[in-house]
Structures are given as C-alpha cells and as structure tokens.
Amino acid sequence: MLWREDVEEAKKWIAKLRRETSLLEELRPKASKLWRRRDSWSKPGFEHRFVAGDGSLATRVTSYRFFYLARAIALSNDRESRKSKFEVLPKSEGPPQQLKGVDDLEKHAKAMMSLLEVETISSLAEAEFPLLLFDGSLGTFLLPSSTIAPSIRRERNSLLYKLYHESSFTAFISKHSSLNLYQQHAEELEELRGYIPDNALFSTMPAGYSIPLRLTAGEIYGIGDLHGPWRSEVVTVFCARLTPSAPILRVEALGDLSDTELEKLLGAIYSISSNGYPSPLREAHLKVKLREDELEALLKTLKLDIEPTGREVLGYYGGSRIRI
C-alpha cells in the first residue's frame, strides 16, 4: 500500500521529468540531421569468421561468506567455448584496514566475469582477421577491477588489446546505454545541453545509423580510469537500427573507422542478424544465462553448509542475485 508520503515525494520529480521530455522533443529534429537512413545494407565484401560472446553472474551472500558463479560463452561459425569460475570468499580478511565489504566482493566477481568473456572469445579467434562481437559497452570490459585480485584488470585489458589488433573489426553492442556522447560532442546539439542518452535521442529514427563520433577511450570513460594504451585508443561510436522494427543499438567499434569501413561492419553484422539483432549474440545470451536456482543447486550438489544470512527473521530464505 502506498503511503501519502510516497506520493508527495514522487511529485517532486514531475517538473524535472517534464523538462527532460520537452528537451528530448527539441533535440530530435536536430538529431535527425545526424542520421543516415538505409533501406538496405550492402554485403560486407569479404569472407570472415565471426566470434560473439556473453557472460552471466550469480552471487549469494551469507552472514560471513560470499559465493559467486561466473561464466562466459563464445560462439563462432562452427564452434563454441565455455568457461566458469566459482569462488567462496570471506566477507572479512586480514586486519580491519583490509576488510572486504560486499561491494568489493561483487566488483571482484564482475571483473572475473569480464575476464572470462574476453578469454572465451580469444580461444576461438584463430582465423585471420575475424569479426569480434561483445555484448555490452566497451566500458563494461575496460573498467571493472578487483581489489582482491588487481591482476585481473591488467590481464583482461592486455588480452583485449591484442584481440583488437588481430581482428578486422571488434565491436561492442549495447541494447541499453546511459551515455549521452552526442549531446556532449556533436556541434549540432551544443545549444541544447542536458542529459538524454544516445539511444533515446535516436529512438524514433528509421533503419540506418548515426553519423559516427570518433573519440578516444579516455574521452568516453575518463582518462583517470584507464591505463596504458587504452587511454588514447580511438573508438568509433554510433547508434544503428538494422531494420525498421529493430531496436536501436549502440555500437562502439575499436579504431578510427572510415565511413566505408563502418558500412562494411554494419553489413557484416546485418548478414548474421535476425529481427535486427546479431543472432550469435542472442544465442550466446540464451546459452550463458544463469537461472536463479542454479547457484543454489550447485551449492547443494557440493553439499556445502550454507549458514543463515540473518534475514530469515524477516522471512527471507536463500536466493541468489543474478547478473547478465
């Protein structure tokens, strides 16, 4: 049952939400000038092998332990690669200044999942100049770090850099993104600054793609958060809709792609897509997805004694947190 206080608190946001809606309506006519309509896509014009991957994560927190199961899968034209990582970590370790809270432990698990995703794709990327497709933004692979195992980030980012320089195209595809790079960097929109995500900005556009932004990874994700060659690495960023009824996809392609190369990339992605989304990424997602009961089943299989969480007094029992 809603409280009166709940409603009064929500009303405070009405004016802000209306301003955002008004700003979006003002931006869309200008955004349409940044859109290249395509009624058809050209064939890529080259033979290639594709590799696409995805990952999933389930966690379980008890009164003094943290359990997680991370896994990743990569699919190529005719093969697949799978990897899993299971760990049981104490919620505290060492002297007080080294205590690890749940946030630190979850960050470690996410970093491990991203490493598994890069490793599985790497294990299949044997053909010369393959097309590599990652599910999610570039940032979800470059930024996750672990205070428990700092080497994860270095190992993952080095391997990702190697993959990029051995592939014809390396693209990160997001169905949902909160970044608003076009408002920040497109001159056509400079008079209407605000915070409208790129995917929302182009959500009413027909099949086609936005005029790309060519930015460094440091400009996109913050130089302070990146190390080594990734700071200055150029990324070609754009939104695309492959068919009239398809969702808007946000694409980050590694490298300074020319317009011709960008069209080849989109043609290659379209050639392996169904309903406007890459079929290998959809298949990888369905195969890797962890169900809520699977970590619990694993713990029971191992006959691990799961101590109470302390929340049983409120009626909560078991339950894993799932991330994909």
Tab-separated table of N, CA and C in Angstrom, residues 188-287:
chain	number	residue	atom	x	y	z
A	188	GLU	N	25.952	20.061	-33.623
A	188	GLU	CA	24.560	20.358	-33.936
A	188	GLU	C	23.682	20.422	-32.688
A	189	LEU	N	24.138	19.818	-31.609
A	189	LEU	CA	23.325	19.756	-30.389
A	189	LEU	C	23.889	20.615	-29.265
A	190	GLU	N	24.907	21.416	-29.570
A	190	GLU	CA	25.604	22.129	-28.498
A	190	GLU	C	24.734	23.172	-27.805
A	191	GLU	N	23.687	23.673	-28.473
A	191	GLU	CA	22.839	24.685	-27.846
A	191	GLU	C	21.832	24.080	-26.872
A	192	LEU	N	21.681	22.767	-26.914
A	192	LEU	CA	20.679	22.110	-26.066
A	192	LEU	C	21.353	21.054	-25.192
A	193	ARG	N	22.155	21.516	-24.282
A	193	ARG	CA	22.842	20.588	-23.393
A	193	ARG	C	21.875	20.064	-22.331
A	194	GLY	N	22.058	18.815	-21.975
A	194	GLY	CA	21.228	18.185	-20.958
A	194	GLY	C	21.730	16.779	-20.756
A	195	TYR	N	20.843	15.891	-20.370
A	195	TYR	CA	21.279	14.502	-20.226
A	195	TYR	C	20.233	13.570	-20.819
A	196	ILE	N	20.292	13.412	-22.133
A	196	ILE	CA	19.435	12.474	-22.844
A	196	ILE	C	20.339	11.395	-23.430
A	197	PRO	N	20.198	10.140	-23.027
A	197	PRO	CA	21.055	9.076	-23.561
A	197	PRO	C	20.961	8.984	-25.080
A	198	ASP	N	22.055	8.586	-25.700
A	198	ASP	CA	22.101	8.489	-27.159
A	198	ASP	C	21.004	7.579	-27.701
A	199	ASN	N	20.781	6.437	-27.062
A	199	ASN	CA	19.757	5.506	-27.545
A	199	ASN	C	18.373	6.147	-27.552
A	200	ALA	N	18.074	6.981	-26.553
A	200	ALA	CA	16.785	7.675	-26.506
A	200	ALA	C	16.723	8.774	-27.555
A	201	LEU	N	17.838	9.440	-27.775
A	201	LEU	CA	17.901	10.534	-28.740
A	201	LEU	C	17.520	10.061	-30.143
A	202	PHE	N	17.955	8.852	-30.501
A	202	PHE	CA	17.714	8.339	-31.854
A	202	PHE	C	16.607	7.283	-31.896
A	203	SER	N	15.819	7.172	-30.846
A	203	SER	CA	14.865	6.067	-30.728
A	203	SER	C	13.741	6.094	-31.751
A	204	THR	N	13.474	7.236	-32.379
A	204	THR	CA	12.385	7.311	-33.360
A	204	THR	C	12.892	7.295	-34.799
A	205	MET	N	14.178	7.074	-34.992
A	205	MET	CA	14.754	7.126	-36.335
A	205	MET	C	14.441	5.852	-37.125
A	206	PRO	N	14.429	5.949	-38.465
A	206	PRO	CA	14.205	4.766	-39.300
A	206	PRO	C	15.465	3.898	-39.350
A	207	ALA	N	15.423	2.846	-40.151
A	207	ALA	CA	16.607	1.995	-40.302
A	207	ALA	C	17.764	2.832	-40.833
A	208	GLY	N	18.931	2.633	-40.257
A	208	GLY	CA	20.103	3.405	-40.648
A	208	GLY	C	21.051	3.529	-39.475
A	209	TYR	N	21.869	4.587	-39.489
A	209	TYR	CA	22.817	4.772	-38.389
A	209	TYR	C	23.174	6.242	-38.250
A	210	SER	N	23.663	6.601	-37.082
A	210	SER	CA	24.023	7.992	-36.815
A	210	SER	C	25.416	8.299	-37.350
A	211	ILE	N	25.617	9.551	-37.742
A	211	ILE	CA	26.957	9.986	-38.130
A	211	ILE	C	27.885	9.707	-36.952
A	212	PRO	N	28.962	8.965	-37.169
A	212	PRO	CA	29.756	8.485	-36.031
A	212	PRO	C	30.554	9.579	-35.331
A	213	LEU	N	30.782	9.343	-34.055
A	213	LEU	CA	31.718	10.137	-33.270
A	213	LEU	C	33.008	9.338	-33.169
A	214	ARG	N	34.118	10.008	-33.324
A	214	ARG	CA	35.421	9.342	-33.192
A	214	ARG	C	36.127	9.956	-31.989
A	215	LEU	N	36.132	9.208	-30.899
A	215	LEU	CA	36.640	9.687	-29.618
A	215	LEU	C	37.650	8.691	-29.071
A	216	THR	N	38.507	9.157	-28.186
A	216	THR	CA	39.400	8.218	-27.514
A	216	THR	C	38.645	7.545	-26.372
A	217	ALA	N	39.119	6.374	-26.002
A	217	ALA	CA	38.500	5.679	-24.872
A	217	ALA	C	38.579	6.528	-23.616
A	218	GLY	N	39.647	7.318	-23.498
A	218	GLY	CA	39.779	8.214	-22.356
A	218	GLY	C	38.717	9.288	-22.335
A	219	GLU	N	38.347	9.810	-23.518
A	219	GLU	CA	37.290	10.822	-23.591
A	219	GLU	C	35.935	10.230	-23.224
A	220	ILE	N	35.716	8.982	-23.572
A	220	ILE	CA	34.424	8.351	-23.306
A	220	ILE	C	34.286	7.966	-21.841
A	221	TYR	N	35.326	7.351	-21.300
A	221	TYR	CA	35.207	6.751	-19.970
A	221	TYR	C	36.056	7.410	-18.891
A	222	GLY	N	36.804	8.452	-19.245
A	222	GLY	CA	37.600	9.149	-18.240
A	222	GLY	C	39.031	8.662	-18.217
A	223	ILE	N	39.956	9.556	-18.506
A	223	ILE	CA	41.363	9.174	-18.577
A	223	ILE	C	41.845	8.593	-17.258
A	224	GLY	N	41.356	9.145	-16.145
A	224	GLY	CA	41.809	8.677	-14.843
A	224	GLY	C	41.477	7.228	-14.566
A	225	ASP	N	40.480	6.681	-15.278
A	225	ASP	CA	40.061	5.302	-15.035
A	225	ASP	C	40.733	4.303	-15.965
A	226	LEU	N	41.536	4.792	-16.910
A	226	LEU	CA	42.165	3.911	-17.883
A	226	LEU	C	43.678	3.992	-17.765
A	227	HIS	N	44.327	2.917	-18.149
A	227	HIS	CA	45.774	2.861	-18.053
A	227	HIS	C	46.351	2.338	-19.367
A	228	GLY	N	47.618	2.650	-19.609
A	228	GLY	CA	48.306	2.125	-20.772
A	228	GLY	C	47.750	2.663	-22.078
A	229	PRO	N	47.848	1.862	-23.151
A	229	PRO	CA	47.468	2.339	-24.486
A	229	PRO	C	45.987	2.643	-24.652
A	230	TRP	N	45.142	2.120	-23.760
A	230	TRP	CA	43.706	2.337	-23.926
A	230	TRP	C	43.311	3.801	-23.778
A	231	ARG	N	44.087	4.591	-23.070
A	231	ARG	CA	43.722	5.993	-22.866
A	231	ARG	C	43.554	6.735	-24.189
A	232	SER	N	44.465	6.485	-25.116
A	232	SER	CA	44.473	7.243	-26.373
A	232	SER	C	43.918	6.450	-27.548
A	233	GLU	N	43.407	5.248	-27.300
A	233	GLU	CA	42.879	4.426	-28.390
A	233	GLU	C	41.580	5.030	-28.921
A	234	VAL	N	41.498	5.202	-30.235
A	234	VAL	CA	40.316	5.803	-30.846
A	234	VAL	C	39.203	4.764	-30.961
A	235	VAL	N	37.992	5.200	-30.645
A	235	VAL	CA	36.801	4.351	-30.743
A	235	VAL	C	35.786	5.060	-31.629
A	236	THR	N	35.232	4.354	-32.599
A	236	THR	CA	34.186	4.904	-33.458
A	236	THR	C	32.833	4.535	-32.854
A	237	VAL	N	32.098	5.549	-32.408
A	237	VAL	CA	30.849	5.339	-31.671
A	237	VAL	C	29.661	5.794	-32.519
A	238	PHE	N	28.626	4.978	-32.582
A	238	PHE	CA	27.421	5.371	-33.318
A	238	PHE	C	26.248	4.517	-32.866
A	239	CYS	N	25.051	4.958	-33.213
A	239	CYS	CA	23.834	4.180	-32.980
A	239	CYS	C	23.336	3.654	-34.318
A	240	ALA	N	22.679	2.516	-34.295
A	240	ALA	CA	22.203	1.920	-35.543
A	240	ALA	C	20.880	1.209	-35.324
A	241	ARG	N	20.077	1.200	-36.389
A	241	ARG	CA	18.853	0.386	-36.417
A	241	ARG	C	18.930	-0.420	-37.710
A	242	LEU	N	19.018	-1.743	-37.589
A	242	LEU	CA	19.271	-2.579	-38.758
A	242	LEU	C	18.034	-2.807	-39.614
A	243	THR	N	16.853	-2.823	-39.000
A	243	THR	CA	15.596	-2.958	-39.737
A	243	THR	C	14.592	-1.979	-39.133
A	244	PRO	N	13.527	-1.638	-39.863
A	244	PRO	CA	12.575	-0.639	-39.346
A	244	PRO	C	11.983	-0.976	-37.984
A	245	SER	N	11.793	-2.261	-37.689
A	245	SER	CA	11.168	-2.643	-36.416
A	245	SER	C	12.182	-3.061	-35.353
A	246	ALA	N	13.455	-2.937	-35.658
A	246	ALA	CA	14.506	-3.384	-34.735
A	246	ALA	C	14.768	-2.345	-33.654
A	247	PRO	N	15.355	-2.760	-32.548
A	247	PRO	CA	15.724	-1.791	-31.506
A	247	PRO	C	16.934	-0.970	-31.932
A	248	ILE	N	17.095	0.183	-31.302
A	248	ILE	CA	18.300	0.977	-31.511
A	248	ILE	C	19.456	0.297	-30.785
A	249	LEU	N	20.559	0.105	-31.482
A	249	LEU	CA	21.756	-0.475	-30.893
A	249	LEU	C	22.840	0.590	-30.809
A	250	ARG	N	23.562	0.597	-29.720
A	250	ARG	CA	24.713	1.484	-29.592
A	250	ARG	C	25.959	0.658	-29.857
A	251	VAL	N	26.760	1.101	-30.819
A	251	VAL	CA	27.929	0.334	-31.244
A	251	VAL	C	29.196	1.128	-30.958
A	252	GLU	N	30.144	0.487	-30.318
A	252	GLU	CA	31.480	1.049	-30.137
A	252	GLU	C	32.441	0.142	-30.895
A	253	ALA	N	32.962	0.625	-32.010
A	253	ALA	CA	33.894	-0.145	-32.825
A	253	ALA	C	35.306	0.358	-32.560
A	254	LEU	N	36.200	-0.535	-32.218
A	254	LEU	CA	37.562	-0.120	-31.905
A	254	LEU	C	38.282	0.332	-33.165
A	255	GLY	N	38.983	1.455	-33.053
A	255	GLY	CA	39.718	2.003	-34.178
A	255	GLY	C	39.012	3.191	-34.808
A	256	ASP	N	39.753	3.932	-35.600
A	256	ASP	CA	39.228	5.101	-36.315
A	256	ASP	C	38.698	4.628	-37.662
A	257	LEU	N	37.446	4.167	-37.681
A	257	LEU	CA	36.870	3.584	-38.891
A	257	LEU	C	36.472	4.664	-39.887
A	258	SER	N	36.807	4.433	-41.136
A	258	SER	CA	36.320	5.308	-42.197
A	258	SER	C	34.848	5.009	-42.428
A	259	ASP	N	34.165	5.873	-43.189
A	259	ASP	CA	32.751	5.621	-43.478
A	259	ASP	C	32.572	4.309	-44.238
A	260	THR	N	33.512	3.997	-45.138
A	260	THR	CA	33.440	2.748	-45.896
A	260	THR	C	33.588	1.545	-44.976
A	261	GLU	N	34.524	1.622	-44.045
A	261	GLU	CA	34.719	0.528	-43.092
A	261	GLU	C	33.503	0.367	-42.191
A	262	LEU	N	32.908	1.485	-41.787
A	262	LEU	CA	31.724	1.428	-40.937
A	262	LEU	C	30.573	0.728	-41.663
A	263	GLU	N	30.397	1.055	-42.943
A	263	GLU	CA	29.339	0.407	-43.725
A	263	GLU	C	29.618	-1.092	-43.871
A	264	LYS	N	30.893	-1.471	-44.029
A	264	LYS	CA	31.248	-2.887	-44.105
A	264	LYS	C	30.924	-3.601	-42.802
A	265	LEU	N	31.240	-2.942	-41.694
A	265	LEU	CA	30.948	-3.532	-40.387
A	265	LEU	C	29.452	-3.752	-40.219
A	266	LEU	N	28.649	-2.741	-40.524
A	266	LEU	CA	27.200	-2.882	-40.378
A	266	LEU	C	26.649	-3.934	-41.337
A	267	GLY	N	27.215	-4.000	-42.543
A	267	GLY	CA	26.793	-5.036	-43.482
A	267	GLY	C	27.100	-6.429	-42.956
A	268	ALA	N	28.268	-6.573	-42.320
A	268	ALA	CA	28.648	-7.866	-41.750
A	268	ALA	C	27.732	-8.237	-40.590
A	269	ILE	N	27.426	-7.266	-39.723
A	269	ILE	CA	26.534	-7.532	-38.589
A	269	ILE	C	25.131	-7.878	-39.086
A	270	TYR	N	24.656	-7.129	-40.084
A	270	TYR	CA	23.319	-7.385	-40.631
A	270	TYR	C	23.234	-8.792	-41.227
A	271	SER	N	24.328	-9.246	-41.855
A	271	SER	CA	24.313	-10.548	-42.528
A	271	SER	C	24.165	-11.715	-41.557
A	272	ILE	N	24.457	-11.499	-40.274
A	272	ILE	CA	24.311	-12.575	-39.286
A	272	ILE	C	23.236	-12.220	-38.250
A	273	SER	N	22.320	-11.334	-38.635
A	273	SER	CA	21.289	-10.869	-37.705
A	273	SER	C	19.917	-11.421	-38.056
A	274	SER	N	19.070	-11.467	-37.042
A	274	SER	CA	17.665	-11.825	-37.206
A	274	SER	C	16.846	-10.821	-36.413
A	275	ASN	N	15.823	-10.263	-37.048
A	275	ASN	CA	14.995	-9.238	-36.397
A	275	ASN	C	15.823	-8.064	-35.885
A	276	GLY	N	16.867	-7.740	-36.626
A	276	GLY	CA	17.638	-6.546	-36.310
A	276	GLY	C	18.616	-6.670	-35.171
A	277	TYR	N	18.941	-7.918	-34.772
A	277	TYR	CA	19.908	-8.108	-33.690
A	277	TYR	C	20.790	-9.302	-34.047
A	278	PRO	N	22.099	-9.216	-33.784
A	278	PRO	CA	23.006	-10.308	-34.163
A	278	PRO	C	22.599	-11.647	-33.549
A	279	SER	N	22.330	-12.617	-34.394
A	279	SER	CA	21.883	-13.931	-33.913
A	279	SER	C	22.899	-14.610	-32.997
A	280	PRO	N	24.212	-14.523	-33.284
A	280	PRO	CA	25.173	-15.163	-32.377
A	280	PRO	C	25.140	-14.574	-30.970
A	281	LEU	N	24.930	-13.260	-30.847
A	281	LEU	CA	24.840	-12.652	-29.516
A	281	LEU	C	23.585	-13.116	-28.791
A	282	ARG	N	22.479	-13.239	-29.532
A	282	ARG	CA	21.241	-13.727	-28.914
A	282	ARG	C	21.418	-15.173	-28.436
A	283	GLU	N	22.034	-15.997	-29.280
A	283	GLU	CA	22.249	-17.398	-28.904
A	283	GLU	C	23.186	-17.502	-27.699
A	284	ALA	N	24.246	-16.685	-27.692
A	284	ALA	CA	25.182	-16.698	-26.561
A	284	ALA	C	24.471	-16.299	-25.273
A	285	HIS	N	23.614	-15.295	-25.359
A	285	HIS	CA	22.871	-14.834	-24.181
A	285	HIS	C	21.989	-15.945	-23.622
A	286	LEU	N	21.281	-16.639	-24.494
A	286	LEU	CA	20.367	-17.689	-24.047
A	286	LEU	C	21.125	-18.871	-23.448
A	287	LYS	N	22.294	-19.179	-24.002
A	287	LYS	CA	23.054	-20.326	-23.515
A	287	LYS	C	23.772	-20.046	-22.201
